[in-house]
Amino acid sequence: MDQVTLARALFGSSMAFHIIFATLGVGVPLMIAAAETLFQIKKDKDYETMAKRWTKGFAVLLGVAIPSGTIVGTMLTLLWPGFMEIVGQVIALPFQIEIFAFFLEALFMSIYVYAADRLSPGMRILSVTLVALGASASAVLITDAQAWMNTPQGFRYDNGVVTDVHPWQAFFNPSFFVTAGHVLVSAYMTGAFAIASIGAYQLLRGRHSERVFAYHRKGLFLGLAIGGIMSLLTALNGHETAQMLHKHQPEKLAASEGLFHTTAYAPLVVFGTPDPEVGEVVGGIKLPWMLSFLATNRFDGVVKGLYDYPREDWPPLYVHTLFNLMVGIGTLLIGYALLAVLYRYIRKRPFPRWLLLLFLTGGPLAMIGIETGWIFSCSARQPWTIYHIQRTSEAAIKSGNLGMLFVLFLSIYAVLLVLTVLVLTFYFRRHPVSAVLDKTT
């Protein structure tokens, strides 16, 4: 494995681990805020119990997200010195502001955990809402750097020298709002479906009192309701993303759809394998004209193909599979939410066991969607670290001995993951929801 590939693998594995906790760290606070608000409106103690228990779980996840995020920041400096040389001069602003977002989250998290019982209903909702706001702001600010890598602006780069820097112009780069919106709604979706999966699992166990069953049914439907709304918003944001890619990263759009020839009335191709020798996706299902519509809002819109660009500038063609996985999972999760609405409000029947088994897969599927989406976003920008400005080979570390670091950090992530599961399992087994509900009755 060459040095650049090894550096990408090491950083990618670090991000793959961190993104789990970072995503839940954004999605779960929204669920806590929703449960707290429902408690104050409906005065149903079950929702208060949900908010408190989910907060305990969130605190554990946050305890892993912070050190893993620190490791990712260290790796940026260690593995990509050429990239950080430009970042430090141009796009440091969101990282600086993110400190205040984290401060907001940590401050009101402490207030909510330790003083909720002494706060008025309005202040309780405000404090937990500010926790969610701080978590969301952190995600948006960190994502801004990723957006800037895809659509860099706010500086000039001539002969390896950065000049004419405009930090706010770099901050509000062309893909900022679309990318930040996608990260937020997909994180909210993932947090909601993770909660729904826990509810489905508890209902499938079938060893609870009716009181506990009622509690888990409420948690399950709350997760499905918010997850369904966010999955629909994610799909709508996908349309905006396609238009952004068409305008600013046409190679990325072409690779994601396996489009080789510049085409009007371009089809959207689902599944299959892009074959550059044949010049099309082999074995795919074509949806006529749909890619042109997604990219241009016109069925006759012209979409550029990969043959318009040098072969060395093509993204890897496996991003077509990643894109299909991401979109397919999002579509499936929308279907889960629609099934929940059908059974609850139209058929007015309890969820059958087969449907609970489907809901159980919602959280893991959402997380796989997050992972594939992140890999897609970074891989489809290749061979560039900063699009059309700095190649990945120019940004990477030049010294060797990364193999030992790769093994070391993978071992650390494995230990952290096992410890997280053990701590969460131990805590919630020692503090079962049945004991809490008995105290509130």
mmCIF file of N, CA and C in Angstrom, residues 80-197:
data_model
loop_
_atom_site.group_PDB
_atom_site.id
_atom_site.type_symbol
_atom_site.label_atom_id
_atom_site.label_comp_id
_atom_site.label_asym_id
_atom_site.label_seq_id
_atom_site.Cartn_x
_atom_site.Cartn_y
_atom_site.Cartn_z
ATOM 1 N N TRP A 80 -1.783 15.182 6.949
ATOM 2 C CA TRP A 80 -2.008 16.064 5.813
ATOM 3 C C TRP A 80 -1.395 17.451 6.035
ATOM 4 N N PRO A 81 -0.069 17.514 6.205
ATOM 5 C CA PRO A 81 0.572 18.808 6.479
ATOM 6 C C PRO A 81 0.420 19.812 5.343
ATOM 7 N N GLY A 82 0.438 19.327 4.095
ATOM 8 C CA GLY A 82 0.261 20.246 2.968
ATOM 9 C C GLY A 82 -1.122 20.868 2.959
ATOM 10 N N PHE A 83 -2.122 20.082 3.316
ATOM 11 C CA PHE A 83 -3.496 20.581 3.404
ATOM 12 C C PHE A 83 -3.650 21.574 4.554
ATOM 13 N N MET A 84 -3.095 21.249 5.719
ATOM 14 C CA MET A 84 -3.242 22.110 6.886
ATOM 15 C C MET A 84 -2.531 23.445 6.706
ATOM 16 N N GLU A 85 -1.509 23.465 5.885
ATOM 17 C CA GLU A 85 -0.815 24.724 5.614
ATOM 18 C C GLU A 85 -1.751 25.735 4.953
ATOM 19 N N ILE A 86 -2.634 25.240 4.086
ATOM 20 C CA ILE A 86 -3.607 26.127 3.432
ATOM 21 C C ILE A 86 -4.788 26.388 4.352
ATOM 22 N N VAL A 87 -5.267 25.349 5.024
ATOM 23 C CA VAL A 87 -6.433 25.478 5.903
ATOM 24 C C VAL A 87 -6.186 26.522 6.983
ATOM 25 N N GLY A 88 -4.992 26.498 7.589
ATOM 26 C CA GLY A 88 -4.692 27.429 8.669
ATOM 27 C C GLY A 88 -4.748 28.873 8.242
ATOM 28 N N GLN A 89 -4.533 29.125 6.967
ATOM 29 C CA GLN A 89 -4.550 30.500 6.479
ATOM 30 C C GLN A 89 -5.904 30.938 5.929
ATOM 31 N N VAL A 90 -6.746 29.973 5.546
ATOM 32 C CA VAL A 90 -7.970 30.337 4.813
ATOM 33 C C VAL A 90 -9.244 29.994 5.583
ATOM 34 N N ILE A 91 -9.354 28.776 6.100
ATOM 35 C CA ILE A 91 -10.648 28.287 6.597
ATOM 36 C C ILE A 91 -10.559 27.906 8.084
ATOM 37 N N ALA A 92 -9.747 28.644 8.849
ATOM 38 C CA ALA A 92 -9.657 28.388 10.296
ATOM 39 C C ALA A 92 -10.861 28.934 11.050
ATOM 40 N N LEU A 93 -11.602 29.868 10.465
ATOM 41 C CA LEU A 93 -12.694 30.559 11.153
ATOM 42 C C LEU A 93 -13.749 29.612 11.732
ATOM 43 N N PRO A 94 -14.285 28.644 10.969
ATOM 44 C CA PRO A 94 -15.303 27.762 11.567
ATOM 45 C C PRO A 94 -14.788 26.944 12.743
ATOM 46 N N PHE A 95 -13.505 26.556 12.727
ATOM 47 C CA PHE A 95 -12.947 25.811 13.852
ATOM 48 C C PHE A 95 -12.885 26.682 15.104
ATOM 49 N N GLN A 96 -12.598 27.973 14.920
ATOM 50 C CA GLN A 96 -12.537 28.884 16.059
ATOM 51 C C GLN A 96 -13.925 29.120 16.650
ATOM 52 N N ILE A 97 -14.922 29.287 15.793
ATOM 53 C CA ILE A 97 -16.281 29.522 16.277
ATOM 54 C C ILE A 97 -16.839 28.259 16.933
ATOM 55 N N GLU A 98 -16.403 27.097 16.467
ATOM 56 C CA GLU A 98 -16.919 25.832 16.992
ATOM 57 C C GLU A 98 -16.630 25.678 18.480
ATOM 58 N N ILE A 99 -15.582 26.317 18.978
ATOM 59 C CA ILE A 99 -15.280 26.269 20.413
ATOM 60 C C ILE A 99 -16.446 26.827 21.217
ATOM 61 N N PHE A 100 -17.038 27.914 20.731
ATOM 62 C CA PHE A 100 -18.162 28.519 21.447
ATOM 63 C C PHE A 100 -19.417 27.657 21.339
ATOM 64 N N ALA A 101 -19.608 26.986 20.211
ATOM 65 C CA ALA A 101 -20.750 26.081 20.067
ATOM 66 C C ALA A 101 -20.638 24.930 21.059
ATOM 67 N N PHE A 102 -19.438 24.384 21.192
ATOM 68 C CA PHE A 102 -19.242 23.303 22.157
ATOM 69 C C PHE A 102 -19.445 23.801 23.589
ATOM 70 N N PHE A 103 -18.981 25.023 23.872
ATOM 71 C CA PHE A 103 -19.185 25.606 25.197
ATOM 72 C C PHE A 103 -20.680 25.733 25.510
ATOM 73 N N LEU A 104 -21.462 26.174 24.524
ATOM 74 C CA LEU A 104 -22.912 26.297 24.700
ATOM 75 C C LEU A 104 -23.526 24.932 25.010
ATOM 76 N N GLU A 105 -23.142 23.925 24.251
ATOM 77 C CA GLU A 105 -23.670 22.576 24.451
ATOM 78 C C GLU A 105 -23.310 22.042 25.842
ATOM 79 N N ALA A 106 -22.032 22.165 26.224
ATOM 80 C CA ALA A 106 -21.578 21.620 27.504
ATOM 81 C C ALA A 106 -22.210 22.348 28.681
ATOM 82 N N LEU A 107 -22.332 23.665 28.590
ATOM 83 C CA LEU A 107 -22.895 24.455 29.686
ATOM 84 C C LEU A 107 -24.344 24.065 29.968
ATOM 85 N N PHE A 108 -25.157 24.052 28.924
ATOM 86 C CA PHE A 108 -26.576 23.776 29.144
ATOM 87 C C PHE A 108 -26.848 22.285 29.341
ATOM 88 N N MET A 109 -25.934 21.438 28.896
ATOM 89 C CA MET A 109 -26.030 20.020 29.231
ATOM 90 C C MET A 109 -25.892 19.843 30.745
ATOM 91 N N SER A 110 -24.925 20.542 31.341
ATOM 92 C CA SER A 110 -24.733 20.464 32.787
ATOM 93 C C SER A 110 -25.951 21.002 33.534
ATOM 94 N N ILE A 111 -26.502 22.107 33.052
ATOM 95 C CA ILE A 111 -27.684 22.687 33.695
ATOM 96 C C ILE A 111 -28.856 21.722 33.627
ATOM 97 N N TYR A 112 -29.055 21.118 32.466
ATOM 98 C CA TYR A 112 -30.201 20.216 32.295
ATOM 99 C C TYR A 112 -30.041 18.950 33.134
ATOM 100 N N VAL A 113 -28.832 18.405 33.198
ATOM 101 C CA VAL A 113 -28.614 17.162 33.931
ATOM 102 C C VAL A 113 -28.748 17.369 35.435
ATOM 103 N N TYR A 114 -28.151 18.449 35.947
ATOM 104 C CA TYR A 114 -28.055 18.601 37.397
ATOM 105 C C TYR A 114 -29.118 19.517 38.005
ATOM 106 N N ALA A 115 -29.812 20.304 37.184
ATOM 107 C CA ALA A 115 -30.751 21.265 37.771
ATOM 108 C C ALA A 115 -32.131 21.232 37.139
ATOM 109 N N ALA A 116 -32.429 20.205 36.335
ATOM 110 C CA ALA A 116 -33.708 20.181 35.624
ATOM 111 C C ALA A 116 -34.896 20.233 36.575
ATOM 112 N N ASP A 117 -34.799 19.524 37.693
ATOM 113 C CA ASP A 117 -35.930 19.467 38.625
ATOM 114 C C ASP A 117 -36.191 20.794 39.321
ATOM 115 N N ARG A 118 -35.222 21.709 39.273
ATOM 116 C CA ARG A 118 -35.400 23.011 39.909
ATOM 117 C C ARG A 118 -35.699 24.124 38.910
ATOM 118 N N LEU A 119 -35.831 23.759 37.626
ATOM 119 C CA LEU A 119 -36.119 24.745 36.591
ATOM 120 C C LEU A 119 -37.604 24.771 36.277
ATOM 121 N N SER A 120 -38.071 25.918 35.813
ATOM 122 C CA SER A 120 -39.452 26.018 35.339
ATOM 123 C C SER A 120 -39.588 25.230 34.045
ATOM 124 N N PRO A 121 -40.827 24.847 33.668
ATOM 125 C CA PRO A 121 -40.998 24.100 32.405
ATOM 126 C C PRO A 121 -40.373 24.793 31.202
ATOM 127 N N GLY A 122 -40.555 26.110 31.112
ATOM 128 C CA GLY A 122 -39.981 26.839 29.979
ATOM 129 C C GLY A 122 -38.471 26.793 29.968
ATOM 130 N N MET A 123 -37.848 26.915 31.147
ATOM 131 C CA MET A 123 -36.391 26.888 31.226
ATOM 132 C C MET A 123 -35.847 25.488 30.951
ATOM 133 N N ARG A 124 -36.597 24.468 31.329
ATOM 134 C CA ARG A 124 -36.161 23.106 31.008
ATOM 135 C C ARG A 124 -36.124 22.898 29.500
ATOM 136 N N ILE A 125 -37.176 23.337 28.822
ATOM 137 C CA ILE A 125 -37.205 23.204 27.366
ATOM 138 C C ILE A 125 -36.098 24.038 26.741
ATOM 139 N N LEU A 126 -35.898 25.260 27.259
ATOM 140 C CA LEU A 126 -34.863 26.136 26.707
ATOM 141 C C LEU A 126 -33.477 25.520 26.880
ATOM 142 N N SER A 127 -33.196 24.979 28.072
ATOM 143 C CA SER A 127 -31.856 24.445 28.318
ATOM 144 C C SER A 127 -31.545 23.266 27.407
ATOM 145 N N VAL A 128 -32.494 22.327 27.257
ATOM 146 C CA VAL A 128 -32.222 21.162 26.417
ATOM 147 C C VAL A 128 -32.231 21.549 24.936
ATOM 148 N N THR A 129 -33.008 22.572 24.578
ATOM 149 C CA THR A 129 -32.980 23.056 23.199
ATOM 150 C C THR A 129 -31.628 23.670 22.869
ATOM 151 N N LEU A 130 -31.040 24.386 23.827
ATOM 152 C CA LEU A 130 -29.714 24.972 23.603
ATOM 153 C C LEU A 130 -28.635 23.904 23.522
ATOM 154 N N VAL A 131 -28.825 22.787 24.222
ATOM 155 C CA VAL A 131 -27.905 21.648 24.061
ATOM 156 C C VAL A 131 -27.951 21.160 22.614
ATOM 157 N N ALA A 132 -29.173 20.960 22.100
ATOM 158 C CA ALA A 132 -29.338 20.507 20.713
ATOM 159 C C ALA A 132 -28.791 21.536 19.736
ATOM 160 N N LEU A 133 -29.016 22.824 20.036
ATOM 161 C CA LEU A 133 -28.523 23.880 19.152
ATOM 162 C C LEU A 133 -26.998 23.895 19.119
ATOM 163 N N GLY A 134 -26.374 23.756 20.289
ATOM 164 C CA GLY A 134 -24.912 23.735 20.332
ATOM 165 C C GLY A 134 -24.339 22.556 19.579
ATOM 166 N N ALA A 135 -24.958 21.370 19.748
ATOM 167 C CA ALA A 135 -24.490 20.181 19.022
ATOM 168 C C ALA A 135 -24.637 20.359 17.519
ATOM 169 N N SER A 136 -25.768 20.922 17.099
ATOM 170 C CA SER A 136 -26.008 21.134 15.668
ATOM 171 C C SER A 136 -25.042 22.168 15.101
ATOM 172 N N ALA A 137 -24.791 23.237 15.874
ATOM 173 C CA ALA A 137 -23.863 24.274 15.409
ATOM 174 C C ALA A 137 -22.460 23.708 15.246
ATOM 175 N N SER A 138 -22.038 22.848 16.174
ATOM 176 C CA SER A 138 -20.714 22.218 16.046
ATOM 177 C C SER A 138 -20.615 21.422 14.753
ATOM 178 N N ALA A 139 -21.674 20.655 14.457
ATOM 179 C CA ALA A 139 -21.669 19.846 13.231
ATOM 180 C C ALA A 139 -21.600 20.725 11.992
ATOM 181 N N VAL A 140 -22.375 21.809 11.990
ATOM 182 C CA VAL A 140 -22.396 22.709 10.839
ATOM 183 C C VAL A 140 -21.028 23.356 10.627
ATOM 184 N N LEU A 141 -20.399 23.795 11.706
ATOM 185 C CA LEU A 141 -19.121 24.500 11.592
ATOM 186 C C LEU A 141 -18.006 23.571 11.122
ATOM 187 N N ILE A 142 -17.995 22.334 11.635
ATOM 188 C CA ILE A 142 -16.983 21.382 11.172
ATOM 189 C C ILE A 142 -17.248 20.998 9.719
ATOM 190 N N THR A 143 -18.523 20.843 9.374
ATOM 191 C CA THR A 143 -18.887 20.490 8.000
ATOM 192 C C THR A 143 -18.484 21.586 7.016
ATOM 193 N N ASP A 144 -18.424 22.822 7.496
ATOM 194 C CA ASP A 144 -18.067 23.932 6.613
ATOM 195 C C ASP A 144 -16.694 23.709 5.977
ATOM 196 N N ALA A 145 -15.769 23.133 6.733
ATOM 197 C CA ALA A 145 -14.442 22.856 6.165
ATOM 198 C C ALA A 145 -14.536 21.840 5.036
ATOM 199 N N GLN A 146 -15.364 20.808 5.228
ATOM 200 C CA GLN A 146 -15.594 19.816 4.170
ATOM 201 C C GLN A 146 -16.227 20.461 2.947
ATOM 202 N N ALA A 147 -17.201 21.337 3.168
ATOM 203 C CA ALA A 147 -17.848 22.027 2.046
ATOM 204 C C ALA A 147 -16.835 22.885 1.296
ATOM 205 N N TRP A 148 -15.976 23.561 2.028
ATOM 206 C CA TRP A 148 -14.973 24.418 1.396
ATOM 207 C C TRP A 148 -13.987 23.591 0.570
ATOM 208 N N MET A 149 -13.642 22.391 1.029
ATOM 209 C CA MET A 149 -12.761 21.525 0.256
ATOM 210 C C MET A 149 -13.390 21.171 -1.090
ATOM 211 N N ASN A 150 -14.725 21.062 -1.124
ATOM 212 C CA ASN A 150 -15.424 20.736 -2.372
ATOM 213 C C ASN A 150 -15.605 21.945 -3.273
ATOM 214 N N THR A 151 -15.821 23.117 -2.671
ATOM 215 C CA THR A 151 -16.041 24.343 -3.455
ATOM 216 C C THR A 151 -15.212 25.470 -2.846
ATOM 217 N N PRO A 152 -13.892 25.405 -2.992
ATOM 218 C CA PRO A 152 -13.021 26.393 -2.333
ATOM 219 C C PRO A 152 -13.138 27.782 -2.948
ATOM 220 N N GLN A 153 -13.144 28.771 -2.096
ATOM 221 C CA GLN A 153 -13.105 30.163 -2.516
ATOM 222 C C GLN A 153 -12.599 30.998 -1.339
ATOM 223 N N GLY A 154 -12.415 32.281 -1.583
ATOM 224 C CA GLY A 154 -11.965 33.180 -0.519
ATOM 225 C C GLY A 154 -10.463 33.327 -0.430
ATOM 226 N N PHE A 155 -9.722 32.927 -1.464
ATOM 227 C CA PHE A 155 -8.266 33.058 -1.463
ATOM 228 C C PHE A 155 -7.736 32.830 -2.872
ATOM 229 N N ARG A 156 -6.475 33.148 -3.041
ATOM 230 C CA ARG A 156 -5.755 32.821 -4.277
ATOM 231 C C ARG A 156 -4.568 31.945 -3.908
ATOM 232 N N TYR A 157 -4.253 31.021 -4.801
ATOM 233 C CA TYR A 157 -3.161 30.083 -4.549
ATOM 234 C C TYR A 157 -2.283 30.042 -5.787
ATOM 235 N N ASP A 158 -1.174 30.744 -5.729
ATOM 236 C CA ASP A 158 -0.281 30.849 -6.878
ATOM 237 C C ASP A 158 1.110 30.370 -6.488
ATOM 238 N N ASN A 159 1.615 29.366 -7.222
ATOM 239 C CA ASN A 159 2.961 28.845 -6.999
ATOM 240 C C ASN A 159 3.190 28.433 -5.542
ATOM 241 N N GLY A 160 2.164 27.823 -4.962
ATOM 242 C CA GLY A 160 2.289 27.325 -3.605
ATOM 243 C C GLY A 160 2.162 28.375 -2.525
ATOM 244 N N VAL A 161 1.737 29.584 -2.896
ATOM 245 C CA VAL A 161 1.621 30.678 -1.924
ATOM 246 C C VAL A 161 0.160 31.116 -1.836
ATOM 247 N N VAL A 162 -0.361 31.221 -0.607
ATOM 248 C CA VAL A 162 -1.731 31.672 -0.357
ATOM 249 C C VAL A 162 -1.741 33.183 -0.218
ATOM 250 N N THR A 163 -2.590 33.849 -1.013
ATOM 251 C CA THR A 163 -2.709 35.311 -0.946
ATOM 252 C C THR A 163 -4.183 35.709 -1.036
ATOM 253 N N ASP A 164 -4.428 37.002 -0.792
ATOM 254 C CA ASP A 164 -5.754 37.595 -0.971
ATOM 255 C C ASP A 164 -6.837 36.787 -0.239
ATOM 256 N N VAL A 165 -6.640 36.562 1.061
ATOM 257 C CA VAL A 165 -7.541 35.722 1.854
ATOM 258 C C VAL A 165 -8.747 36.531 2.336
ATOM 259 N N HIS A 166 -9.942 35.961 2.144
ATOM 260 C CA HIS A 166 -11.186 36.546 2.648
ATOM 261 C C HIS A 166 -11.901 35.468 3.465
ATOM 262 N N PRO A 167 -11.694 35.439 4.803
ATOM 263 C CA PRO A 167 -12.220 34.342 5.624
ATOM 264 C C PRO A 167 -13.726 34.143 5.532
ATOM 265 N N TRP A 168 -14.517 35.226 5.514
ATOM 266 C CA TRP A 168 -15.971 35.062 5.475
ATOM 267 C C TRP A 168 -16.438 34.568 4.112
ATOM 268 N N GLN A 169 -15.713 34.949 3.064
ATOM 269 C CA GLN A 169 -16.055 34.426 1.738
ATOM 270 C C GLN A 169 -15.764 32.931 1.674
ATOM 271 N N ALA A 170 -14.663 32.510 2.297
ATOM 272 C CA ALA A 170 -14.364 31.081 2.367
ATOM 273 C C ALA A 170 -15.403 30.353 3.218
ATOM 274 N N PHE A 171 -15.814 30.985 4.316
ATOM 275 C CA PHE A 171 -16.813 30.389 5.210
ATOM 276 C C PHE A 171 -18.117 30.125 4.455
ATOM 277 N N PHE A 172 -18.622 31.142 3.758
ATOM 278 C CA PHE A 172 -19.888 30.991 3.032
ATOM 279 C C PHE A 172 -19.617 30.580 1.585
ATOM 280 N N ASN A 173 -18.922 29.463 1.431
ATOM 281 C CA ASN A 173 -18.607 28.950 0.100
ATOM 282 C C ASN A 173 -19.878 28.404 -0.568
ATOM 283 N N PRO A 174 -19.857 28.158 -1.875
ATOM 284 C CA PRO A 174 -21.084 27.824 -2.617
ATOM 285 C C PRO A 174 -21.833 26.586 -2.138
ATOM 286 N N SER A 175 -21.139 25.620 -1.537
ATOM 287 C CA SER A 175 -21.829 24.400 -1.118
ATOM 288 C C SER A 175 -22.124 24.364 0.379
ATOM 289 N N PHE A 176 -21.847 25.452 1.089
ATOM 290 C CA PHE A 176 -21.982 25.450 2.551
ATOM 291 C C PHE A 176 -23.392 25.116 3.013
ATOM 292 N N PHE A 177 -24.391 25.851 2.524
ATOM 293 C CA PHE A 177 -25.747 25.682 3.034
ATOM 294 C C PHE A 177 -26.324 24.317 2.668
ATOM 295 N N VAL A 178 -26.071 23.865 1.449
ATOM 296 C CA VAL A 178 -26.591 22.557 1.025
ATOM 297 C C VAL A 178 -25.934 21.436 1.826
ATOM 298 N N THR A 179 -24.614 21.508 1.982
ATOM 299 C CA THR A 179 -23.888 20.458 2.698
ATOM 300 C C THR A 179 -24.250 20.447 4.178
ATOM 301 N N ALA A 180 -24.293 21.628 4.792
ATOM 302 C CA ALA A 180 -24.639 21.706 6.211
ATOM 303 C C ALA A 180 -26.058 21.207 6.451
ATOM 304 N N GLY A 181 -26.977 21.573 5.569
ATOM 305 C CA GLY A 181 -28.352 21.097 5.709
ATOM 306 C C GLY A 181 -28.438 19.593 5.612
ATOM 307 N N HIS A 182 -27.680 19.003 4.696
ATOM 308 C CA HIS A 182 -27.709 17.548 4.535
ATOM 309 C C HIS A 182 -27.154 16.847 5.766
ATOM 310 N N VAL A 183 -26.059 17.365 6.303
ATOM 311 C CA VAL A 183 -25.461 16.764 7.492
ATOM 312 C C VAL A 183 -26.427 16.826 8.672
ATOM 313 N N LEU A 184 -27.095 17.957 8.848
ATOM 314 C CA LEU A 184 -28.008 18.104 9.982
ATOM 315 C C LEU A 184 -29.198 17.161 9.886
ATOM 316 N N VAL A 185 -29.906 17.192 8.756
ATOM 317 C CA VAL A 185 -31.130 16.383 8.682
ATOM 318 C C VAL A 185 -30.807 14.890 8.687
ATOM 319 N N SER A 186 -29.676 14.504 8.105
ATOM 320 C CA SER A 186 -29.315 13.081 8.136
ATOM 321 C C SER A 186 -28.901 12.655 9.547
ATOM 322 N N ALA A 187 -28.267 13.559 10.319
ATOM 323 C CA ALA A 187 -27.929 13.235 11.711
ATOM 324 C C ALA A 187 -29.190 13.132 12.559
ATOM 325 N N TYR A 188 -30.137 14.059 12.352
ATOM 326 C CA TYR A 188 -31.408 13.978 13.080
ATOM 327 C C TYR A 188 -32.140 12.678 12.740
ATOM 328 N N MET A 189 -32.115 12.318 11.463
ATOM 329 C CA MET A 189 -32.745 11.077 11.024
ATOM 330 C C MET A 189 -32.099 9.870 11.701
ATOM 331 N N THR A 190 -30.779 9.859 11.760
ATOM 332 C CA THR A 190 -30.071 8.726 12.350
ATOM 333 C C THR A 190 -30.344 8.614 13.843
ATOM 334 N N GLY A 191 -30.319 9.743 14.562
ATOM 335 C CA GLY A 191 -30.626 9.717 15.980
ATOM 336 C C GLY A 191 -32.023 9.208 16.250
ATOM 337 N N ALA A 192 -32.980 9.633 15.424
ATOM 338 C CA ALA A 192 -34.377 9.216 15.608
ATOM 339 C C ALA A 192 -34.543 7.726 15.352
ATOM 340 N N PHE A 193 -33.953 7.214 14.281
ATOM 341 C CA PHE A 193 -34.088 5.789 13.983
ATOM 342 C C PHE A 193 -33.306 4.921 14.960
ATOM 343 N N ALA A 194 -32.230 5.458 15.548
ATOM 344 C CA ALA A 194 -31.529 4.714 16.594
ATOM 345 C C ALA A 194 -32.441 4.528 17.807
ATOM 346 N N ILE A 195 -33.159 5.598 18.182
ATOM 347 C CA ILE A 195 -34.116 5.504 19.286
ATOM 348 C C ILE A 195 -35.237 4.525 18.935
ATOM 349 N N ALA A 196 -35.717 4.591 17.684
ATOM 350 C CA ALA A 196 -36.783 3.688 17.246
ATOM 351 C C ALA A 196 -36.317 2.236 17.303
ATOM 352 N N SER A 197 -35.074 1.971 16.937
ATOM 353 C CA SER A 197 -34.557 0.598 16.981
ATOM 354 C C SER A 197 -34.543 0.054 18.405
#
